[in-house]
Amino acid sequence: SRGDAFHVLDQSHSHLVLSLPRGRAVLTCHDLIPYLAARGELSLPLTREVRASLQRRAAGIRAAARIVTLTRAVRDDLVRLLGIPEERIRVIPLGVDAAFRPGNRPEDAVWLEERLPGVRGRRRLLQVATGGAYKNTSALLAALAEIQRVVPDVCLVRVGAPLSAEETDQVRLLKLSAHIHQLSGITDEELARCYRGCCLLAHPSLT
């Protein structure tokens, strides 16, 4: 209680704001996925425990003196869903390290082709995903199938969690098996090489 300000780093811990000195808590809110799901705006299952915690978490969010979000979309959700005054919210996007920016480094494309020979000579879309349903991979797969009809040399490089059983079935149904290449268990530097070795980042997340 002796600090001038206290920073709660994630909205899942927003209840902690209620135990801090009033007017001195800053909360970073990355998303409001459970609230969107509870309203039926996202088709995601919520456990009984999460549902039971929503009211207390919302009270903590409302009690924060300032709220930092990474996107305007989350700011708008805070205003719309929880009635937070817009003047208490600051949108501060995450920075992008220079290592993840495009550059003239052909060795990165060569490295990626050595790891995934099937991408050699092809235009590459990159998806970095945790496997959560809200990452909306099903929409990306449908889009890839449409793009394939026009640009047949396009492929998807999927980094992170493997495709789910449902997504694998969708790949098979859309006949995309030869156009999706998965990579996991890589280092941060190798992840940066994936960014630099692909043409475009696909980020279809619902929030």
Short mmCIF file of C-alpha atoms in Angstrom, two decimals:
data_model
loop_
_atom_site.label_atom_id
_atom_site.label_comp_id
_atom_site.label_asym_id
_atom_site.label_seq_id
_atom_site.Cartn_x
_atom_site.Cartn_y
_atom_site.Cartn_z
CA SER A 1 0.00 0.00 0.00
CA ARG A 2 3.05 2.32 0.11
CA GLY A 3 3.52 2.48 -3.66
CA ASP A 4 2.39 5.40 -5.78
CA ALA A 5 0.85 3.11 -8.40
CA PHE A 6 0.17 -0.59 -8.85
CA HIS A 7 0.03 -2.42 -12.18
CA VAL A 8 -2.12 -5.54 -12.58
CA LEU A 9 -0.76 -7.17 -15.73
CA ASP A 10 -3.76 -9.12 -17.00
CA GLN A 11 -7.55 -8.87 -16.78
CA SER A 12 -7.78 -12.45 -15.49
CA HIS A 13 -6.33 -11.07 -12.22
CA SER A 14 -8.48 -7.94 -12.19
CA HIS A 15 -10.04 -8.95 -8.84
CA LEU A 16 -6.71 -7.92 -7.28
CA VAL A 17 -7.54 -4.29 -8.03
CA LEU A 18 -10.22 -4.50 -5.33
CA SER A 19 -7.56 -5.06 -2.68
CA LEU A 20 -5.35 -2.14 -3.78
CA PRO A 21 -5.57 1.51 -2.67
CA ARG A 22 -8.39 3.20 -4.52
CA GLY A 23 -7.29 5.36 -7.44
CA ARG A 24 -3.78 3.92 -7.70
CA ALA A 25 -4.29 0.76 -9.79
CA VAL A 26 -3.52 0.44 -13.50
CA LEU A 27 -4.85 -2.66 -15.26
CA THR A 28 -3.76 -4.07 -18.61
CA CYS A 29 -6.70 -5.70 -20.39
CA HIS A 30 -5.77 -7.94 -23.31
CA ASP A 31 -9.30 -9.09 -24.18
CA LEU A 32 -12.80 -9.73 -22.84
CA ILE A 33 -13.26 -13.19 -24.31
CA PRO A 34 -15.20 -14.70 -21.35
CA TYR A 35 -17.70 -11.81 -21.41
CA LEU A 36 -18.19 -12.12 -25.16
CA ALA A 37 -18.73 -15.87 -24.76
CA ALA A 38 -21.17 -15.38 -21.87
CA ARG A 39 -23.25 -13.08 -24.10
CA GLY A 40 -23.20 -15.57 -26.96
CA GLU A 41 -21.10 -13.31 -29.16
CA LEU A 42 -18.35 -15.93 -29.28
CA SER A 43 -19.08 -19.62 -29.57
CA LEU A 44 -16.73 -20.79 -26.82
CA PRO A 45 -17.40 -23.01 -23.80
CA LEU A 46 -17.04 -21.48 -20.36
CA THR A 47 -16.48 -23.53 -17.23
CA ARG A 48 -18.73 -23.02 -14.23
CA GLU A 49 -15.78 -21.56 -12.33
CA VAL A 50 -15.09 -18.93 -14.99
CA ARG A 51 -18.74 -17.95 -15.19
CA ALA A 52 -18.88 -17.58 -11.42
CA SER A 53 -15.84 -15.28 -11.44
CA LEU A 54 -17.01 -12.86 -14.13
CA GLN A 55 -18.89 -10.50 -11.85
CA ARG A 56 -15.98 -10.08 -9.44
CA ARG A 57 -13.49 -9.68 -12.29
CA ALA A 58 -15.72 -7.02 -13.84
CA ALA A 59 -15.84 -5.17 -10.51
CA GLY A 60 -12.04 -5.15 -10.47
CA ILE A 61 -11.86 -3.83 -14.02
CA ARG A 62 -14.32 -1.05 -13.20
CA ALA A 63 -12.34 -0.14 -10.07
CA ALA A 64 -9.06 0.46 -11.93
CA ALA A 65 -8.03 4.10 -12.17
CA ARG A 66 -6.67 3.54 -15.67
CA ILE A 67 -6.96 0.63 -18.09
CA VAL A 68 -4.40 -0.09 -20.79
CA THR A 69 -5.50 -2.07 -23.86
CA LEU A 70 -3.49 -3.19 -26.85
CA THR A 71 -6.16 -2.50 -29.47
CA ARG A 72 -9.05 -0.17 -30.16
CA ALA A 73 -11.31 -3.21 -30.46
CA VAL A 74 -10.73 -4.15 -26.82
CA ARG A 75 -11.24 -0.51 -25.78
CA ASP A 76 -14.59 -0.54 -27.56
CA ASP A 77 -15.54 -3.82 -25.83
CA LEU A 78 -14.71 -2.32 -22.43
CA VAL A 79 -16.99 0.63 -23.13
CA ARG A 80 -19.79 -1.48 -24.62
CA LEU A 81 -19.76 -4.49 -22.31
CA LEU A 82 -18.65 -3.08 -18.97
CA GLY A 83 -19.56 0.58 -19.28
CA ILE A 84 -16.01 1.82 -18.71
CA PRO A 85 -15.70 5.55 -19.53
CA GLU A 86 -13.51 5.89 -22.59
CA GLU A 87 -11.39 8.61 -20.96
CA ARG A 88 -10.09 6.05 -18.43
CA ILE A 89 -8.76 3.78 -21.19
CA ARG A 90 -5.45 4.15 -23.03
CA VAL A 91 -4.69 2.17 -26.18
CA ILE A 92 -0.99 1.29 -26.25
CA PRO A 93 -0.16 -1.30 -28.97
CA LEU A 94 2.59 -3.79 -28.37
CA GLY A 95 5.92 -2.90 -29.88
CA VAL A 96 7.44 -4.99 -32.65
CA ASP A 97 11.05 -6.03 -32.25
CA ALA A 98 13.17 -5.36 -35.33
CA ALA A 99 13.91 -9.10 -35.47
CA PHE A 100 10.32 -9.74 -36.60
CA ARG A 101 10.25 -7.17 -39.36
CA PRO A 102 10.70 -7.99 -43.04
CA GLY A 103 14.22 -7.58 -44.35
CA ASN A 104 16.52 -8.56 -47.14
CA ARG A 105 17.78 -11.74 -45.48
CA PRO A 106 17.44 -14.61 -47.97
CA GLU A 107 19.08 -16.98 -45.49
CA ASP A 108 15.83 -16.96 -43.48
CA ALA A 109 13.85 -18.24 -46.45
CA VAL A 110 16.51 -20.90 -47.04
CA TRP A 111 16.36 -21.94 -43.38
CA LEU A 112 12.59 -22.27 -43.56
CA GLU A 113 12.81 -24.33 -46.73
CA GLU A 114 15.28 -26.67 -45.04
CA ARG A 115 12.91 -27.16 -42.11
CA LEU A 116 9.82 -27.44 -44.32
CA PRO A 117 10.84 -28.61 -47.81
CA GLY A 118 7.23 -28.39 -49.01
CA VAL A 119 7.30 -24.57 -48.91
CA ARG A 120 10.21 -24.24 -51.35
CA GLY A 121 9.35 -21.90 -54.21
CA ARG A 122 5.94 -21.05 -52.80
CA ARG A 123 4.32 -17.92 -51.44
CA ARG A 124 3.92 -18.39 -47.70
CA LEU A 125 1.28 -17.24 -45.27
CA LEU A 126 2.31 -17.46 -41.61
CA GLN A 127 0.00 -18.29 -38.71
CA VAL A 128 1.29 -18.36 -35.13
CA ALA A 129 -1.37 -19.96 -32.96
CA THR A 130 -1.95 -21.39 -29.50
CA GLY A 131 -4.74 -23.69 -30.61
CA GLY A 132 -7.52 -21.79 -28.83
CA ALA A 133 -10.83 -21.87 -30.67
CA TYR A 134 -11.04 -18.07 -30.63
CA LYS A 135 -7.93 -17.99 -32.85
CA ASN A 136 -10.42 -18.72 -35.66
CA THR A 137 -8.24 -21.09 -37.64
CA SER A 138 -11.34 -22.51 -39.36
CA ALA A 139 -11.92 -19.15 -41.08
CA LEU A 140 -8.28 -19.02 -42.17
CA LEU A 141 -8.52 -22.50 -43.68
CA ALA A 142 -11.65 -21.52 -45.61
CA ALA A 143 -9.87 -18.38 -46.86
CA LEU A 144 -6.81 -20.39 -47.88
CA ALA A 145 -9.01 -22.69 -49.96
CA GLU A 146 -10.46 -19.65 -51.76
CA ILE A 147 -7.02 -18.11 -52.32
CA GLN A 148 -5.71 -21.42 -53.65
CA ARG A 149 -8.19 -21.25 -56.53
CA VAL A 150 -6.64 -17.98 -57.71
CA VAL A 151 -3.06 -18.25 -56.46
CA PRO A 152 -2.22 -21.97 -56.46
CA ASP A 153 1.36 -21.56 -55.20
CA VAL A 154 0.22 -20.16 -51.82
CA CYS A 155 0.76 -22.30 -48.73
CA LEU A 156 0.27 -21.88 -44.99
CA VAL A 157 3.08 -22.16 -42.45
CA ARG A 158 1.48 -22.92 -39.09
CA VAL A 159 3.74 -22.35 -36.07
CA GLY A 160 2.72 -23.40 -32.57
CA ALA A 161 0.01 -25.80 -31.48
CA PRO A 162 -0.95 -28.52 -33.97
CA LEU A 163 -4.27 -28.31 -35.74
CA SER A 164 -7.19 -29.68 -33.74
CA ALA A 165 -9.08 -32.80 -34.84
CA GLU A 166 -11.88 -30.62 -36.22
CA GLU A 167 -9.43 -28.42 -38.11
CA THR A 168 -7.64 -31.48 -39.50
CA ASP A 169 -10.98 -32.77 -40.79
CA GLN A 170 -11.60 -29.37 -42.41
CA VAL A 171 -8.18 -29.51 -44.08
CA ARG A 172 -9.02 -32.92 -45.50
CA LEU A 173 -12.45 -31.77 -46.68
CA LEU A 174 -10.98 -28.70 -48.40
CA LYS A 175 -8.15 -30.76 -49.91
CA LEU A 176 -5.49 -28.55 -48.32
CA SER A 177 -3.22 -31.24 -46.87
CA ALA A 178 -0.42 -30.52 -49.36
CA HIS A 179 -0.63 -26.80 -48.70
CA ILE A 180 -0.26 -26.66 -44.90
CA HIS A 181 3.08 -27.09 -43.17
CA GLN A 182 3.31 -27.20 -39.38
CA LEU A 183 6.24 -26.32 -37.17
CA SER A 184 6.50 -26.46 -33.37
CA GLY A 185 9.08 -26.57 -30.60
CA ILE A 186 11.19 -23.75 -32.02
CA THR A 187 13.19 -21.02 -30.29
CA ASP A 188 12.37 -17.31 -30.28
CA GLU A 189 15.11 -16.69 -32.84
CA GLU A 190 13.70 -19.43 -35.09
CA LEU A 191 10.24 -17.90 -34.71
CA ALA A 192 11.65 -14.59 -35.90
CA ARG A 193 13.13 -16.38 -38.91
CA CYS A 194 9.67 -17.74 -39.72
CA TYR A 195 8.28 -14.21 -39.73
CA ARG A 196 11.05 -13.00 -42.01
CA GLY A 197 10.84 -16.07 -44.24
CA CYS A 198 7.12 -15.70 -45.01
CA CYS A 199 5.32 -13.20 -47.21
CA LEU A 200 2.36 -12.34 -44.99
CA LEU A 201 1.16 -12.85 -41.42
CA ALA A 202 -2.40 -14.11 -41.06
CA HIS A 203 -4.06 -13.19 -37.76
CA PRO A 204 -7.74 -14.21 -37.93
CA SER A 205 -8.29 -14.16 -34.14
CA LEU A 206 -11.82 -13.22 -33.11
CA THR A 207 -10.51 -10.82 -30.48
#
